[in-house]
mmCIF file of C-alpha atoms in Angstrom:
data_model
loop_
_atom_site.group_PDB
_atom_site.id
_atom_site.type_symbol
_atom_site.label_atom_id
_atom_site.label_comp_id
_atom_site.label_asym_id
_atom_site.label_seq_id
_atom_site.Cartn_x
_atom_site.Cartn_y
_atom_site.Cartn_z
ATOM 1 C CA MET A 1 7.893 38.552 9.710
ATOM 2 C CA GLU A 2 4.648 38.582 11.704
ATOM 3 C CA LYS A 3 3.952 36.031 14.398
ATOM 4 C CA ILE A 4 1.562 33.217 13.408
ATOM 5 C CA LYS A 5 -1.801 33.648 15.121
ATOM 6 C CA ASN A 6 -4.073 31.684 12.780
ATOM 7 C CA ILE A 7 -3.764 28.145 11.429
ATOM 8 C CA ILE A 8 -5.760 26.677 8.553
ATOM 9 C CA PHE A 9 -5.688 22.886 8.556
ATOM 10 C CA ASP A 10 -6.373 20.313 5.917
ATOM 11 C CA PHE A 11 -8.409 17.424 7.388
ATOM 12 C CA ASP A 12 -7.662 14.066 5.712
ATOM 13 C CA GLY A 13 -4.079 12.995 6.332
ATOM 14 C CA THR A 14 -3.378 16.009 8.535
ATOM 15 C CA LEU A 15 -5.758 15.850 11.486
ATOM 16 C CA ALA A 16 -7.299 12.423 10.900
ATOM 17 C CA ASP A 17 -6.183 9.158 9.352
ATOM 18 C CA THR A 18 -8.907 8.375 6.830
ATOM 19 C CA SER A 19 -6.809 6.731 4.115
ATOM 20 C CA GLN A 20 -8.061 3.182 4.669
ATOM 21 C CA LEU A 21 -11.667 4.360 4.533
ATOM 22 C CA ILE A 22 -11.078 6.499 1.437
ATOM 23 C CA VAL A 23 -9.276 3.725 -0.447
ATOM 24 C CA ALA A 24 -11.920 1.112 0.433
ATOM 25 C CA THR A 25 -14.723 3.479 -0.583
ATOM 26 C CA MET A 26 -13.056 4.347 -3.864
ATOM 27 C CA GLN A 27 -12.281 0.741 -4.730
ATOM 28 C CA ARG A 28 -15.877 -0.282 -4.071
ATOM 29 C CA SER A 29 -17.077 2.613 -6.228
ATOM 30 C CA ILE A 30 -14.669 1.660 -9.034
ATOM 31 C CA GLU A 31 -15.988 -1.883 -8.986
ATOM 32 C CA GLU A 32 -19.612 -0.726 -8.948
ATOM 33 C CA LEU A 33 -19.055 1.607 -11.899
ATOM 34 C CA GLN A 34 -16.969 -1.050 -13.712
ATOM 35 C CA LEU A 35 -14.059 1.321 -14.163
ATOM 36 C CA PRO A 36 -10.446 0.297 -14.825
ATOM 37 C CA PHE A 37 -8.713 -0.817 -11.604
ATOM 38 C CA ARG A 38 -6.548 1.660 -9.712
ATOM 39 C CA THR A 39 -4.084 0.744 -6.951
ATOM 40 C CA SER A 40 -4.244 1.987 -3.372
ATOM 41 C CA GLU A 41 -1.239 4.221 -4.038
ATOM 42 C CA GLU A 42 -2.888 5.738 -7.112
ATOM 43 C CA ILE A 43 -6.008 6.472 -5.076
ATOM 44 C CA LYS A 44 -4.044 7.922 -2.138
ATOM 45 C CA ALA A 45 -2.280 10.282 -4.532
ATOM 46 C CA THR A 46 -5.651 11.945 -5.238
ATOM 47 C CA ILE A 47 -6.562 12.578 -1.594
ATOM 48 C CA GLY A 48 -7.010 16.316 -1.151
ATOM 49 C CA ILE A 49 -8.534 16.781 -4.597
ATOM 50 C CA ARG A 50 -12.260 17.496 -4.778
ATOM 51 C CA LEU A 51 -14.264 14.323 -5.352
ATOM 52 C CA GLU A 52 -15.802 15.504 -8.617
ATOM 53 C CA GLU A 53 -12.325 16.240 -9.994
ATOM 54 C CA ILE A 54 -10.663 12.927 -9.071
ATOM 55 C CA PRO A 55 -11.817 11.003 -12.198
ATOM 56 C CA SER A 56 -9.912 13.463 -14.397
ATOM 57 C CA TYR A 57 -6.728 12.295 -12.633
ATOM 58 C CA LEU A 58 -7.482 8.567 -12.477
ATOM 59 C CA TRP A 59 -9.306 8.133 -15.812
ATOM 60 C CA PRO A 60 -8.496 11.172 -17.965
ATOM 61 C CA ASP A 61 -9.739 9.380 -21.073
ATOM 62 C CA ILE A 62 -13.267 8.922 -19.657
ATOM 63 C CA PRO A 63 -15.183 12.219 -19.874
ATOM 64 C CA GLU A 64 -18.034 13.480 -17.686
ATOM 65 C CA LEU A 65 -17.467 10.951 -14.927
ATOM 66 C CA GLY A 66 -17.170 13.413 -12.043
ATOM 67 C CA GLU A 67 -20.759 13.724 -10.840
ATOM 68 C CA LYS A 68 -21.532 10.025 -11.255
ATOM 69 C CA MET A 69 -18.418 9.009 -9.335
ATOM 70 C CA ALA A 70 -19.170 11.535 -6.575
ATOM 71 C CA THR A 71 -22.709 10.193 -6.124
ATOM 72 C CA VAL A 72 -21.632 6.546 -5.973
ATOM 73 C CA TYR A 73 -18.651 7.348 -3.730
ATOM 74 C CA ARG A 74 -20.781 9.249 -1.202
ATOM 75 C CA LYS A 75 -23.278 6.376 -1.032
ATOM 76 C CA ASN A 76 -20.486 3.855 -0.389
ATOM 77 C CA PHE A 77 -18.812 6.153 2.127
ATOM 78 C CA GLU A 78 -21.983 6.148 4.222
ATOM 79 C CA LEU A 79 -22.011 2.342 4.108
ATOM 80 C CA LEU A 80 -18.365 1.971 5.141
ATOM 81 C CA LYS A 81 -17.688 4.867 7.532
ATOM 82 C CA ASP A 82 -18.712 2.942 10.656
ATOM 83 C CA GLU A 83 -16.976 -0.243 9.527
ATOM 84 C CA ILE A 84 -13.672 1.576 8.895
ATOM 85 C CA PRO A 85 -13.728 4.540 11.291
ATOM 86 C CA ALA A 86 -11.500 7.599 10.976
ATOM 87 C CA THR A 87 -8.958 8.053 13.769
ATOM 88 C CA LEU A 88 -6.979 11.036 14.987
ATOM 89 C CA PHE A 89 -3.253 11.100 14.411
ATOM 90 C CA PRO A 90 -1.181 10.964 17.632
ATOM 91 C CA GLY A 91 -1.017 14.214 19.569
ATOM 92 C CA VAL A 92 -3.651 16.118 17.586
ATOM 93 C CA LYS A 93 -6.064 16.960 20.384
ATOM 94 C CA GLU A 94 -3.329 17.670 22.920
ATOM 95 C CA THR A 95 -1.416 19.924 20.532
ATOM 96 C CA LEU A 96 -4.511 21.850 19.473
ATOM 97 C CA SER A 97 -5.309 22.393 23.151
ATOM 98 C CA LYS A 98 -1.823 23.806 23.825
ATOM 99 C CA LEU A 99 -1.919 26.099 20.811
ATOM 100 C CA LYS A 100 -5.440 27.289 21.619
ATOM 101 C CA GLU A 101 -4.401 28.094 25.191
ATOM 102 C CA ALA A 102 -1.513 30.105 23.734
ATOM 103 C CA GLY A 103 -3.974 32.158 21.690
ATOM 104 C CA CYS A 104 -3.998 30.446 18.276
ATOM 105 C CA ARG A 105 -7.172 30.347 16.205
ATOM 106 C CA PHE A 106 -8.045 27.474 13.878
ATOM 107 C CA ALA A 107 -9.977 26.838 10.675
ATOM 108 C CA ILE A 108 -10.278 23.880 8.293
ATOM 109 C CA ALA A 109 -10.032 23.989 4.494
ATOM 110 C CA THR A 110 -10.836 20.543 3.123
ATOM 111 C CA SER A 111 -11.881 19.016 -0.169
ATOM 112 C CA ARG A 112 -14.338 16.874 1.795
ATOM 113 C CA SER A 113 -17.934 18.131 1.870
ATOM 114 C CA ARG A 114 -18.905 20.515 4.665
ATOM 115 C CA LYS A 115 -21.470 18.003 5.988
ATOM 116 C CA SER A 116 -18.869 15.249 6.168
ATOM 117 C CA VAL A 117 -16.174 17.288 7.912
ATOM 118 C CA GLU A 118 -18.718 18.626 10.403
ATOM 119 C CA GLU A 119 -19.774 15.076 11.221
ATOM 120 C CA LEU A 120 -16.237 13.688 11.488
ATOM 121 C CA THR A 121 -14.890 16.504 13.656
ATOM 122 C CA ARG A 122 -17.803 16.024 16.057
ATOM 123 C CA GLN A 123 -17.212 12.270 16.204
ATOM 124 C CA LEU A 124 -13.502 12.780 16.862
ATOM 125 C CA GLY A 125 -14.037 15.423 19.536
ATOM 126 C CA LEU A 126 -12.458 18.251 17.531
ATOM 127 C CA ARG A 127 -15.407 20.427 16.529
ATOM 128 C CA ASP A 128 -15.064 23.002 19.312
ATOM 129 C CA PHE A 129 -11.491 23.824 18.332
ATOM 130 C CA PHE A 130 -12.452 25.348 14.988
ATOM 131 C CA THR A 131 -13.774 28.836 14.404
ATOM 132 C CA TYR A 132 -14.695 28.023 10.818
ATOM 133 C CA MET A 133 -14.740 24.993 8.520
ATOM 134 C CA LEU A 134 -14.859 25.172 4.745
ATOM 135 C CA GLY A 135 -15.723 22.164 2.594
ATOM 136 C CA GLY A 136 -15.002 21.478 -1.045
ATOM 137 C CA ASP A 137 -18.658 22.176 -1.799
ATOM 138 C CA ASP A 138 -18.355 25.690 -0.358
ATOM 139 C CA VAL A 139 -16.077 26.930 -3.148
ATOM 140 C CA SER A 140 -16.181 27.003 -6.922
ATOM 141 C CA GLU A 141 -12.488 26.113 -7.326
ATOM 142 C CA GLY A 142 -10.754 23.267 -5.474
ATOM 143 C CA LYS A 143 -7.173 22.950 -4.248
ATOM 144 C CA PRO A 144 -4.579 24.170 -5.212
ATOM 145 C CA ASN A 145 -6.681 27.211 -6.127
ATOM 146 C CA PRO A 146 -6.489 29.637 -3.160
ATOM 147 C CA GLU A 147 -10.232 30.395 -3.108
ATOM 148 C CA SER A 148 -10.746 28.458 0.147
ATOM 149 C CA ILE A 149 -8.034 30.394 1.959
ATOM 150 C CA PHE A 150 -9.178 33.763 0.653
ATOM 151 C CA LYS A 151 -12.708 32.958 1.798
ATOM 152 C CA ILE A 152 -11.507 32.026 5.294
ATOM 153 C CA LEU A 153 -9.314 35.135 5.572
ATOM 154 C CA THR A 154 -12.226 37.353 4.515
ATOM 155 C CA GLU A 155 -14.839 35.622 6.666
ATOM 156 C CA LEU A 156 -12.703 35.704 9.827
ATOM 157 C CA ASP A 157 -10.858 38.960 9.130
ATOM 158 C CA TRP A 158 -7.513 37.191 9.442
ATOM 159 C CA LEU A 159 -4.334 38.733 8.073
ATOM 160 C CA LYS A 160 -2.222 36.813 5.540
ATOM 161 C CA ASP A 161 1.020 37.516 7.410
ATOM 162 C CA GLU A 162 -0.412 35.996 10.589
ATOM 163 C CA THR A 163 -1.824 32.835 8.985
ATOM 164 C CA MET A 164 -0.342 29.460 8.080
ATOM 165 C CA MET A 165 -1.672 26.518 6.045
ATOM 166 C CA VAL A 166 -0.911 23.019 7.392
ATOM 167 C CA GLY A 167 -1.443 19.965 5.176
ATOM 168 C CA ASP A 168 -0.077 16.636 4.023
ATOM 169 C CA MET A 169 -0.440 16.968 0.257
ATOM 170 C CA VAL A 170 1.220 19.085 -2.423
ATOM 171 C CA VAL A 171 -2.159 20.685 -3.248
ATOM 172 C CA ASP A 172 -2.365 21.977 0.338
ATOM 173 C CA ILE A 173 1.066 23.583 0.152
ATOM 174 C CA LEU A 174 0.428 25.058 -3.289
ATOM 175 C CA MET A 175 -2.935 26.430 -2.131
ATOM 176 C CA GLY A 176 -1.188 28.184 0.742
ATOM 177 C CA LYS A 177 1.561 29.548 -1.469
ATOM 178 C CA ASN A 178 -0.960 30.694 -4.080
ATOM 179 C CA ALA A 179 -2.746 32.601 -1.320
ATOM 180 C CA GLY A 180 0.496 34.210 -0.147
ATOM 181 C CA ILE A 181 0.570 32.660 3.335
ATOM 182 C CA ARG A 182 3.154 30.498 5.067
ATOM 183 C CA THR A 183 2.883 26.722 4.813
ATOM 184 C CA CYS A 184 3.749 23.637 6.844
ATOM 185 C CA GLY A 185 3.798 20.156 5.356
ATOM 186 C CA VAL A 186 3.260 17.035 7.476
ATOM 187 C CA THR A 187 4.998 13.800 6.480
ATOM 188 C CA TYR A 188 2.911 11.274 8.428
ATOM 189 C CA GLY A 189 -0.132 11.568 6.136
ATOM 190 C CA ASN A 190 -0.687 10.669 2.490
ATOM 191 C CA GLY A 191 1.938 12.874 0.842
ATOM 192 C CA LYS A 192 5.646 12.302 0.301
ATOM 193 C CA THR A 193 8.358 14.340 2.003
ATOM 194 C CA LEU A 194 10.282 15.107 -1.195
ATOM 195 C CA GLU A 195 7.134 16.308 -2.940
ATOM 196 C CA LEU A 196 6.300 18.620 -0.025
ATOM 197 C CA GLU A 197 9.828 20.014 -0.126
ATOM 198 C CA GLU A 198 9.692 20.537 -3.884
ATOM 199 C CA ALA A 199 6.333 22.306 -3.515
ATOM 200 C CA GLY A 200 8.145 24.892 -1.396
ATOM 201 C CA SER A 201 6.750 24.163 2.053
ATOM 202 C CA ASP A 202 8.139 26.677 4.562
ATOM 203 C CA PHE A 203 8.220 24.062 7.322
ATOM 204 C CA ILE A 204 7.978 20.270 7.357
ATOM 205 C CA ILE A 205 7.130 18.224 10.446
ATOM 206 C CA SER A 206 6.957 14.480 11.026
ATOM 207 C CA ASP A 207 4.708 14.557 14.090
ATOM 208 C CA PHE A 208 1.690 16.771 14.763
ATOM 209 C CA SER A 209 3.083 17.738 18.172
ATOM 210 C CA ASN A 210 6.022 19.419 16.388
ATOM 211 C CA LEU A 211 3.635 22.266 15.513
ATOM 212 C CA THR A 212 4.324 23.788 18.917
ATOM 213 C CA GLU A 213 7.969 24.199 17.870
ATOM 214 C CA VAL A 214 7.069 25.756 14.509
ATOM 215 C CA ILE A 215 4.279 28.008 15.762
ATOM 216 C CA GLN A 216 4.458 29.954 19.004
ATOM 217 C CA CYS A 217 1.261 31.902 19.206
#
């Protein structure tokens, strides 16, 4: 088995804790659109899915809601993002620094828009770590479809056998497996440990700093 040289990260729930902001934004959008109430847990379960696709999970009986929800959500996100700021999970910057010094290369594959992830990584002091960042609006198929990973591999000329996907949700793990690369689930984010195990994650860590034990570039 080849040594891991390249790591593709999910953003929300993996690098940054954005769950409070996402839930508050979604709940405000639900109220504004007068949609049936959904709990925080129900909303968290959809993190990692492209925004336009979330209504099909939360309100499958209401058709053609995707674009309207996405527009209202993005407006409310702009209103709330400074009030409920995203924060890095413990050890993220330090661990990325260690892995980068050891020769690892990093990319992001997120369901968040490219504009949003660019802005948040700059605010959190992470932007310079990443060779490439791919948003949900950069692909035609969202997670768990492997399009994002294939695009990153092609764009950066990375080899499958040398690349790993790291994420907190089942869709992240399935995307990695569908692309034929190794996967690492994180349990401190929005996903559940058992679900990550059942999805077939090759590794599971409970702290971001544990990546240095899983990956030795």
